[in-house]
Amino acid sequence: MTDLFEASGVHPPDAPLADRLRPTTLDDVVGQDHLLGEGGPIQRMVEAGRLSSMILWGPPGTGKTTIARLLAKAAGYQYQAISAVFSGVADLKKAFEQARIRRAAGQSTLLFVDEIHRFNRAQQDSFLPFVEEGIVTLVGATTENPSFELNGALLSRSQVFVLKRLDDAALDQLLTRAEDMEGRPLPLTPEARQALLALADGDGRYLLTMAETLFALPPEPLDVQALASVLQKRAPAYDKSREEHYNLISALHKSVRGSDPDAALYWLARMLNGGEDPLYLARRIVRMAVEDIGEADPLSLLVANAAKETYDFLGSPEGELALAQAVVHLATAPKSVAVYEGYKAASKAARETGSLMPPAHIRNAPTRLMKSLGYGAGYQYDPSTEDGFSGANYFPDGMERRVFYAPKGEGHEEKVRARLERWAELRAAKMEGS
């Protein structure tokens, strides 16, 4: 229920700075020009005077709630808001019934659902008939990836718009508005002001909350060190079980694969600073060694495994340096997926060929019966041959020879490739002579 202040658009005098600075038109929203600027998809809806159901997906403090409220105002819709944190089925039924009554009176309803991802699947399904019939225009807000958290049926009836974290220019614009409202500048040196923007981490609401704290201080400018003592450092936006986790580990892995040690160190530090389990990172680093480097630098697997053992032995924070060393080694190592691709191809062939037996000459013959059946007959011990290579067939009888491992010649695999080519020539010569 709205109170008199909210209904009139006037904020009570003790309202937080962030509330007092809420934009009154869509043009006042900062940092989302790709959606609200000239030619933006939401701006086009407003100009047409007809809104479609949508999901606003973005980090905290980027304007999701504000955009929904101003959309309703600009399009002439009745604004109704519920939060999935505090609402249940009864609240939804009530909201839908109120919207139905308004529609009968010729009034459209914009139903804003904050934290919509917190509704379970059945609750999300309850929106479908009301959205389809046009009883409500749904605007859902979420900080989580809609692909993972929302029903496909609901997504198919909504447009998903991605809100960007506020950059320094947008955050500075908010600070300037706050200073204009207060009638005085923030008590900060230029360096401290820049540090304040960094502390906000793209969250406009958090920035204004910190600014409100600073306005209450004496007017003497604070430097960076004094600012840090006044404001508690904010934990980085990182959830080990959500999409951000997968985004960052993907960035780390791809930086290593792309041979960029600097970027790899940055993403490693981001994850560790966010509270990621170092042993999870150690396991992923081992995977990088076998998946992306392989025989191009066999030492990489030893380094990666040693980093895991070192972390087990030292713990944090010293053990994290071993992870950093492994990441740098892998990023600067030559890359090869020859083993990775070779094993995938061999696995496919193994599934296709079923239960073909090894050729008789490489089967063990521990009993007289097996020897009489030809097990082990004609086997050549390669190290004892003249070339150290017998050229014998080791594939199943009835299966043509296949090449699974095909190194391109990066790093250590340059020598491996040369040996394989020499053995292929010897094998062909021995087959011709047999």
Coordinates of C-alpha atoms in Angstrom, one line a residue:
M1 CA 0.0 0.0 0.0
T2 CA 1.3 3.4 -0.9
D3 CA 1.5 6.2 1.7
L4 CA 0.7 9.9 1.1
F5 CA 4.3 10.8 0.4
E6 CA 4.7 8.1 -2.2
A7 CA 1.4 8.8 -3.8
S8 CA 2.2 12.4 -4.2
G9 CA 5.7 11.8 -5.5
V10 CA 7.2 13.7 -2.5
H11 CA 9.7 12.0 -0.3
P12 CA 9.6 12.4 3.5
P13 CA 12.4 14.6 4.8
D14 CA 14.1 11.7 6.6
A15 CA 14.1 9.5 3.5
P16 CA 17.5 8.0 2.5
L17 CA 19.4 10.0 -0.1
A18 CA 19.0 7.2 -2.7
D19 CA 15.2 7.5 -2.4
R20 CA 15.3 11.3 -2.6
L21 CA 17.4 11.1 -5.7
R22 CA 15.2 8.6 -7.5
P23 CA 14.6 9.7 -11.1
T24 CA 11.2 11.2 -12.0
T25 CA 11.4 10.4 -15.7
L26 CA 13.1 7.7 -17.8
D27 CA 15.4 10.4 -19.2
D28 CA 16.9 10.8 -15.7
V29 CA 17.9 7.1 -15.4
V30 CA 21.7 6.8 -15.8
G31 CA 23.8 4.1 -17.4
Q32 CA 21.1 2.3 -19.4
D33 CA 21.1 4.2 -22.6
H34 CA 21.2 1.0 -24.6
L35 CA 17.6 0.3 -23.4
L36 CA 16.2 3.8 -22.7
G37 CA 18.1 6.0 -25.1
E38 CA 17.1 7.0 -28.6
G39 CA 16.2 3.9 -30.5
G40 CA 16.4 1.6 -27.4
P41 CA 13.9 -1.2 -27.2
I42 CA 12.2 0.1 -24.1
Q43 CA 12.1 3.6 -25.3
R44 CA 10.4 2.4 -28.5
M45 CA 7.7 0.7 -26.4
V46 CA 7.1 4.0 -24.5
E47 CA 6.8 6.0 -27.7
A48 CA 4.3 3.5 -29.0
G49 CA 2.3 3.7 -25.8
R50 CA 2.1 -0.1 -25.4
L51 CA 4.3 -2.1 -23.1
S52 CA 5.2 -5.8 -23.4
S53 CA 5.9 -8.1 -20.5
M54 CA 9.6 -8.1 -19.7
I55 CA 12.3 -9.4 -17.4
L56 CA 14.9 -6.8 -16.3
W57 CA 18.1 -8.7 -15.5
G58 CA 21.1 -6.9 -14.0
P59 CA 23.3 -6.4 -10.9
P60 CA 22.0 -4.6 -7.8
G61 CA 21.6 -0.9 -7.9
T62 CA 21.3 -0.5 -11.6
G63 CA 17.7 0.9 -11.7
K64 CA 15.4 -2.1 -12.2
T65 CA 12.7 -0.9 -9.8
T66 CA 13.0 2.7 -10.9
I67 CA 12.6 1.8 -14.6
A68 CA 9.5 -0.3 -13.9
R69 CA 7.8 2.5 -11.9
L70 CA 8.7 5.1 -14.5
L71 CA 7.5 2.8 -17.3
A72 CA 4.1 2.6 -15.8
K73 CA 4.0 6.4 -15.4
A74 CA 5.1 7.1 -19.0
A75 CA 2.7 4.6 -20.5
G76 CA -0.3 5.5 -18.3
Y77 CA -0.5 2.1 -16.6
Q78 CA -1.4 1.5 -13.0
Y79 CA 1.7 0.5 -11.1
Q80 CA 1.5 -2.4 -8.7
A81 CA 4.5 -4.0 -7.0
I82 CA 5.1 -7.2 -5.1
S83 CA 8.3 -8.8 -3.9
A84 CA 8.9 -12.6 -4.3
V85 CA 10.7 -12.5 -1.0
F86 CA 7.6 -11.5 1.0
S87 CA 4.7 -12.6 -1.2
G88 CA 3.0 -15.9 -1.6
V89 CA 0.1 -17.4 -3.6
A90 CA -2.5 -15.4 -1.7
D91 CA -0.7 -12.1 -2.6
L92 CA -0.5 -13.1 -6.3
K93 CA -4.2 -14.0 -6.4
K94 CA -5.1 -10.6 -4.9
A95 CA -2.8 -8.8 -7.3
F96 CA -4.3 -10.6 -10.3
E97 CA -7.9 -9.9 -9.1
Q98 CA -7.2 -6.2 -8.6
A99 CA -5.7 -6.1 -12.1
R100 CA -8.8 -7.8 -13.6
I101 CA -11.1 -5.2 -11.9
R102 CA -8.9 -2.4 -13.3
R103 CA -9.0 -3.9 -16.8
A104 CA -12.8 -4.1 -16.7
A105 CA -12.7 -0.3 -16.0
G106 CA -10.4 0.3 -18.9
Q107 CA -7.2 0.7 -16.8
S108 CA -4.0 -1.3 -17.7
T109 CA -1.8 -2.7 -14.9
L110 CA 2.0 -3.0 -14.8
L111 CA 2.7 -5.7 -12.2
F112 CA 6.3 -5.3 -11.0
V113 CA 7.7 -8.4 -9.3
D114 CA 11.0 -7.9 -7.5
E115 CA 13.3 -10.9 -7.1
I116 CA 11.1 -12.8 -9.4
H117 CA 13.5 -15.7 -9.5
R118 CA 12.6 -16.5 -5.9
F119 CA 9.2 -17.7 -6.9
N120 CA 9.1 -21.5 -7.4
R121 CA 8.1 -23.1 -10.7
A122 CA 4.4 -23.5 -9.8
Q123 CA 4.2 -19.8 -8.7
Q124 CA 5.8 -18.7 -11.9
D125 CA 3.3 -20.8 -13.9
S126 CA 0.5 -18.9 -12.2
F127 CA 1.4 -15.7 -14.1
L128 CA 0.9 -17.3 -17.5
P129 CA -2.8 -17.0 -18.1
F130 CA -2.9 -13.4 -16.8
V131 CA 0.0 -12.4 -19.0
E132 CA -1.5 -14.2 -22.0
E133 CA -4.9 -12.5 -21.5
G134 CA -3.3 -9.1 -21.1
I135 CA -4.7 -8.7 -17.6
V136 CA -1.3 -7.7 -16.4
T137 CA 1.9 -6.5 -18.1
L138 CA 4.6 -8.3 -16.1
V139 CA 7.9 -6.6 -15.4
G140 CA 10.1 -8.9 -13.4
A141 CA 13.4 -8.0 -11.8
T142 CA 16.2 -10.4 -11.1
T143 CA 19.9 -10.4 -10.4
E144 CA 20.1 -14.1 -11.5
N145 CA 20.4 -15.5 -15.0
P146 CA 16.8 -16.0 -16.3
S147 CA 17.8 -18.9 -18.4
F148 CA 18.5 -20.9 -15.2
E149 CA 16.0 -19.4 -12.8
L150 CA 12.8 -18.8 -14.7
N151 CA 10.4 -21.2 -16.5
G152 CA 10.8 -21.5 -20.2
A153 CA 7.0 -20.8 -20.6
L154 CA 7.3 -17.5 -18.8
L155 CA 10.4 -16.5 -20.7
S156 CA 8.7 -17.2 -24.0
R157 CA 6.1 -14.7 -23.1
S158 CA 8.5 -12.0 -22.0
Q159 CA 11.4 -10.0 -23.4
V160 CA 14.6 -10.2 -21.4
F161 CA 16.5 -6.9 -21.1
V162 CA 20.0 -6.9 -19.6
L163 CA 20.9 -3.9 -17.4
K164 CA 24.6 -2.9 -17.3
R165 CA 26.5 -2.3 -14.1
L166 CA 27.0 1.5 -13.8
D167 CA 30.3 2.7 -15.2
D168 CA 32.3 5.5 -13.6
A169 CA 30.7 8.2 -15.7
A170 CA 27.2 7.1 -14.6
L171 CA 28.3 6.8 -11.0
D172 CA 29.9 10.2 -11.1
Q173 CA 26.7 11.7 -12.5
L174 CA 24.8 10.3 -9.5
L175 CA 27.4 11.9 -7.1
T176 CA 27.0 15.2 -8.9
R177 CA 23.2 15.1 -8.4
A178 CA 23.7 14.2 -4.8
E179 CA 26.0 17.2 -4.3
D180 CA 23.5 19.5 -6.1
M181 CA 20.7 18.3 -3.8
E182 CA 22.8 18.8 -0.6
G183 CA 24.2 22.1 -1.9
R184 CA 27.8 21.2 -1.2
P185 CA 30.5 18.9 -2.6
L186 CA 31.5 15.7 -1.0
P187 CA 34.4 16.1 1.5
L188 CA 36.8 14.1 -0.7
T189 CA 40.1 14.7 -2.6
P190 CA 39.9 13.9 -6.3
E191 CA 41.8 10.6 -5.6
A192 CA 39.4 9.7 -2.8
R193 CA 36.4 10.5 -5.1
Q194 CA 37.7 8.0 -7.6
A195 CA 38.3 5.4 -4.9
L196 CA 34.7 5.9 -3.8
L197 CA 33.5 5.1 -7.4
A198 CA 35.6 1.9 -7.3
L199 CA 34.1 0.9 -4.0
A200 CA 30.6 1.2 -5.4
D201 CA 31.4 -1.6 -7.9
G202 CA 28.7 -0.4 -10.4
D203 CA 26.0 -0.2 -7.7
G204 CA 24.3 3.2 -7.7
R205 CA 22.3 2.6 -4.6
Y206 CA 25.3 1.6 -2.6
L207 CA 27.2 4.6 -3.9
L208 CA 24.5 7.0 -2.6
T209 CA 24.4 5.2 0.7
M210 CA 28.1 5.8 1.1
A211 CA 27.8 9.4 0.0
E212 CA 25.1 9.9 2.6
T213 CA 27.5 8.8 5.3
L214 CA 30.2 11.2 3.9
F215 CA 27.8 14.2 3.9
A216 CA 27.4 13.7 7.6
L217 CA 31.1 14.2 8.2
P218 CA 33.0 17.5 8.8
P219 CA 33.8 19.4 5.6
E220 CA 37.5 18.7 5.6
P221 CA 38.4 16.6 2.5
L222 CA 39.3 13.0 3.1
D223 CA 42.2 11.3 1.3
V224 CA 42.0 7.7 0.1
Q225 CA 43.4 6.3 3.4
A226 CA 40.9 8.4 5.5
L227 CA 38.1 7.3 3.2
A228 CA 39.0 3.6 3.7
S229 CA 38.9 4.1 7.5
V230 CA 35.4 5.7 7.3
L231 CA 33.8 3.2 5.0
Q232 CA 33.9 -0.5 5.3
K233 CA 35.3 -2.3 2.3
R234 CA 32.5 -4.0 0.4
A235 CA 32.6 -7.7 -0.4
P236 CA 32.9 -8.2 -4.2
A237 CA 29.7 -9.3 -6.0
Y238 CA 30.3 -13.0 -6.3
D239 CA 28.1 -16.0 -5.6
K240 CA 29.9 -19.3 -5.7
S241 CA 26.8 -21.3 -6.6
R242 CA 25.3 -18.9 -9.3
E243 CA 26.0 -17.6 -12.7
E244 CA 28.8 -15.3 -11.6
H245 CA 30.8 -18.3 -10.5
Y246 CA 30.5 -19.9 -14.0
N247 CA 31.3 -16.6 -15.7
L248 CA 34.5 -16.0 -13.8
I249 CA 35.8 -19.6 -14.0
S250 CA 35.1 -19.5 -17.8
A251 CA 37.1 -16.2 -18.0
L252 CA 40.0 -17.7 -16.1
H253 CA 40.0 -20.9 -18.2
K254 CA 39.8 -19.0 -21.5
S255 CA 42.5 -16.6 -20.4
V256 CA 44.9 -19.5 -19.8
R257 CA 43.9 -21.1 -23.0
G258 CA 44.4 -17.8 -24.8
S259 CA 48.0 -17.5 -23.4
D260 CA 47.3 -14.3 -21.4
P261 CA 48.9 -14.7 -18.0
D262 CA 48.0 -11.2 -16.9
A263 CA 44.2 -11.7 -17.5
A264 CA 44.5 -15.2 -16.0
L265 CA 46.0 -13.8 -12.8
Y266 CA 43.3 -11.1 -12.6
W267 CA 40.4 -13.7 -12.8
L268 CA 42.2 -16.0 -10.4
A269 CA 42.4 -13.1 -7.9
R270 CA 38.8 -12.1 -8.5
M271 CA 37.6 -15.6 -7.6
L272 CA 39.9 -16.0 -4.6
N273 CA 38.9 -12.5 -3.3
G274 CA 35.2 -13.5 -3.7
G275 CA 35.7 -16.5 -1.4
E276 CA 36.0 -19.3 -4.0
D277 CA 37.3 -22.6 -2.7
P278 CA 41.0 -22.7 -3.7
L279 CA 40.8 -26.5 -4.1
Y280 CA 38.0 -26.0 -6.7
L281 CA 40.4 -23.7 -8.6
A282 CA 43.2 -26.2 -8.2
R283 CA 41.1 -29.0 -9.8
R284 CA 40.2 -26.7 -12.7
I285 CA 43.8 -25.8 -13.2
V286 CA 44.7 -29.5 -13.5
R287 CA 41.9 -29.8 -16.0
M288 CA 43.4 -26.9 -18.0
A289 CA 46.8 -28.7 -18.1
V290 CA 45.4 -31.9 -19.6
E291 CA 42.7 -30.4 -21.8
D292 CA 44.5 -27.4 -23.4
I293 CA 48.2 -28.2 -23.1
G294 CA 48.7 -31.9 -23.0
E295 CA 51.8 -33.2 -24.6
A296 CA 52.9 -29.8 -25.9
D297 CA 54.3 -29.3 -22.3
P298 CA 53.9 -32.4 -20.2
L299 CA 55.5 -30.5 -17.3
S300 CA 52.3 -28.5 -17.0
L301 CA 50.3 -31.4 -15.5
L302 CA 53.1 -31.9 -12.9
V303 CA 53.1 -28.2 -12.1
A304 CA 49.3 -28.1 -11.8
N305 CA 49.2 -31.1 -9.5
A306 CA 52.1 -29.8 -7.4
A307 CA 50.2 -26.5 -6.9
K308 CA 47.2 -28.5 -5.5
E309 CA 49.6 -30.4 -3.2
T310 CA 51.3 -27.2 -2.1
Y311 CA 48.0 -25.6 -1.3
D312 CA 47.0 -28.7 0.7
F313 CA 50.3 -28.4 2.6
L314 CA 50.4 -24.6 3.2
G315 CA 46.8 -23.5 3.2
S316 CA 45.8 -19.8 2.7
P317 CA 47.2 -17.4 2.0
E318 CA 50.6 -18.8 1.2
G319 CA 49.2 -21.7 -0.8
E320 CA 47.3 -19.4 -3.2
L321 CA 50.7 -18.3 -4.6
A322 CA 51.2 -21.8 -5.8
L323 CA 47.9 -21.6 -7.7
A324 CA 49.1 -18.3 -9.2
Q325 CA 52.4 -19.9 -10.3
A326 CA 50.6 -22.8 -11.9
V327 CA 48.2 -20.4 -13.8
V328 CA 51.1 -18.4 -15.1
H329 CA 53.0 -21.6 -16.2
L330 CA 49.9 -22.9 -18.0
A331 CA 49.1 -19.5 -19.6
T332 CA 52.7 -19.2 -21.0
A333 CA 53.0 -22.9 -22.1
P334 CA 52.5 -24.0 -25.7
K335 CA 49.0 -25.3 -26.3
S336 CA 47.8 -28.5 -27.8
V337 CA 44.4 -30.4 -27.8
A338 CA 45.8 -33.3 -29.7
V339 CA 45.5 -35.7 -26.6
Y340 CA 42.1 -34.3 -25.8
E341 CA 40.8 -34.7 -29.3
G342 CA 42.5 -38.0 -29.8
Y343 CA 40.9 -39.5 -26.7
K344 CA 37.4 -38.3 -27.8
A345 CA 37.9 -39.9 -31.2
A346 CA 39.2 -43.1 -29.6
S347 CA 36.2 -43.2 -27.3
K348 CA 33.8 -42.8 -30.2
A349 CA 35.6 -45.6 -32.1
A350 CA 35.5 -47.9 -29.0
R351 CA 31.7 -47.4 -28.8
E352 CA 31.3 -48.2 -32.5
T353 CA 33.5 -51.3 -32.6
G354 CA 31.9 -53.0 -29.6
S355 CA 33.8 -56.1 -28.2
L356 CA 36.5 -56.7 -30.8
M357 CA 39.3 -58.8 -29.3
P358 CA 43.0 -57.8 -29.3
P359 CA 45.1 -59.6 -32.0
A360 CA 46.3 -62.9 -30.8
H361 CA 50.0 -62.0 -30.7
I362 CA 49.5 -59.4 -27.9
R363 CA 47.2 -61.5 -25.7
N364 CA 48.7 -63.1 -22.6
A365 CA 49.1 -66.9 -22.6
P366 CA 49.4 -68.1 -19.0
T367 CA 47.9 -71.6 -19.8
R368 CA 48.8 -74.4 -22.2
L369 CA 45.3 -74.1 -23.8
M370 CA 45.8 -70.4 -24.5
K371 CA 49.2 -71.1 -26.1
S372 CA 47.7 -73.8 -28.3
L373 CA 45.1 -71.3 -29.5
G374 CA 47.9 -69.0 -30.6
Y375 CA 47.8 -66.5 -27.8
G376 CA 51.1 -64.6 -27.7
A377 CA 52.5 -66.3 -30.9
G378 CA 54.8 -64.1 -32.9
Y379 CA 54.9 -61.3 -30.3
Q380 CA 57.9 -59.1 -30.8
Y381 CA 59.5 -57.2 -27.8
D382 CA 59.9 -53.8 -29.4
P383 CA 62.9 -52.6 -27.2
S384 CA 64.9 -55.6 -28.4
T385 CA 64.3 -55.1 -32.1
E386 CA 66.9 -53.5 -34.4
D387 CA 65.0 -50.2 -34.6
G388 CA 63.5 -50.4 -31.2
F389 CA 60.2 -50.6 -33.1
S390 CA 58.5 -53.8 -34.4
G391 CA 55.8 -52.1 -36.5
A392 CA 53.4 -54.9 -35.4
N393 CA 49.6 -54.3 -35.5
Y394 CA 48.1 -53.6 -32.1
F395 CA 44.5 -52.8 -33.2
P396 CA 41.8 -55.5 -33.1
D397 CA 41.6 -58.0 -35.9
G398 CA 39.1 -56.8 -38.5
M399 CA 39.6 -53.1 -37.6
E400 CA 41.5 -50.8 -39.9
R401 CA 44.3 -48.8 -38.4
R402 CA 43.1 -45.3 -37.2
V403 CA 45.0 -42.2 -36.3
F404 CA 43.6 -40.6 -33.1
Y405 CA 46.5 -38.7 -31.8
A406 CA 47.7 -36.1 -34.4
P407 CA 50.0 -33.5 -32.8
K408 CA 50.5 -30.3 -34.7
G409 CA 54.1 -29.8 -33.5
E410 CA 53.7 -27.2 -30.6
G411 CA 56.4 -27.3 -27.9
H412 CA 57.4 -30.9 -26.8
E413 CA 55.0 -32.3 -29.4
E414 CA 57.4 -31.2 -32.2
K415 CA 59.7 -34.0 -31.2
V416 CA 56.8 -36.4 -30.7
R417 CA 55.4 -35.7 -34.1
A418 CA 58.9 -36.3 -35.7
R419 CA 59.1 -39.7 -33.9
L420 CA 55.5 -40.7 -35.0
E421 CA 56.3 -39.8 -38.6
R422 CA 59.5 -41.9 -38.5
W423 CA 57.6 -44.9 -36.9
A424 CA 54.9 -44.6 -39.6
E425 CA 57.5 -44.9 -42.3
L426 CA 59.1 -47.9 -40.5
R427 CA 55.7 -49.5 -40.1
A428 CA 54.9 -49.0 -43.8
A429 CA 58.3 -50.5 -44.8
K430 CA 57.9 -53.5 -42.6
M431 CA 54.4 -54.2 -43.9
E432 CA 55.7 -54.0 -47.5
G433 CA 58.5 -56.5 -46.6
S434 CA 56.2 -59.0 -44.8

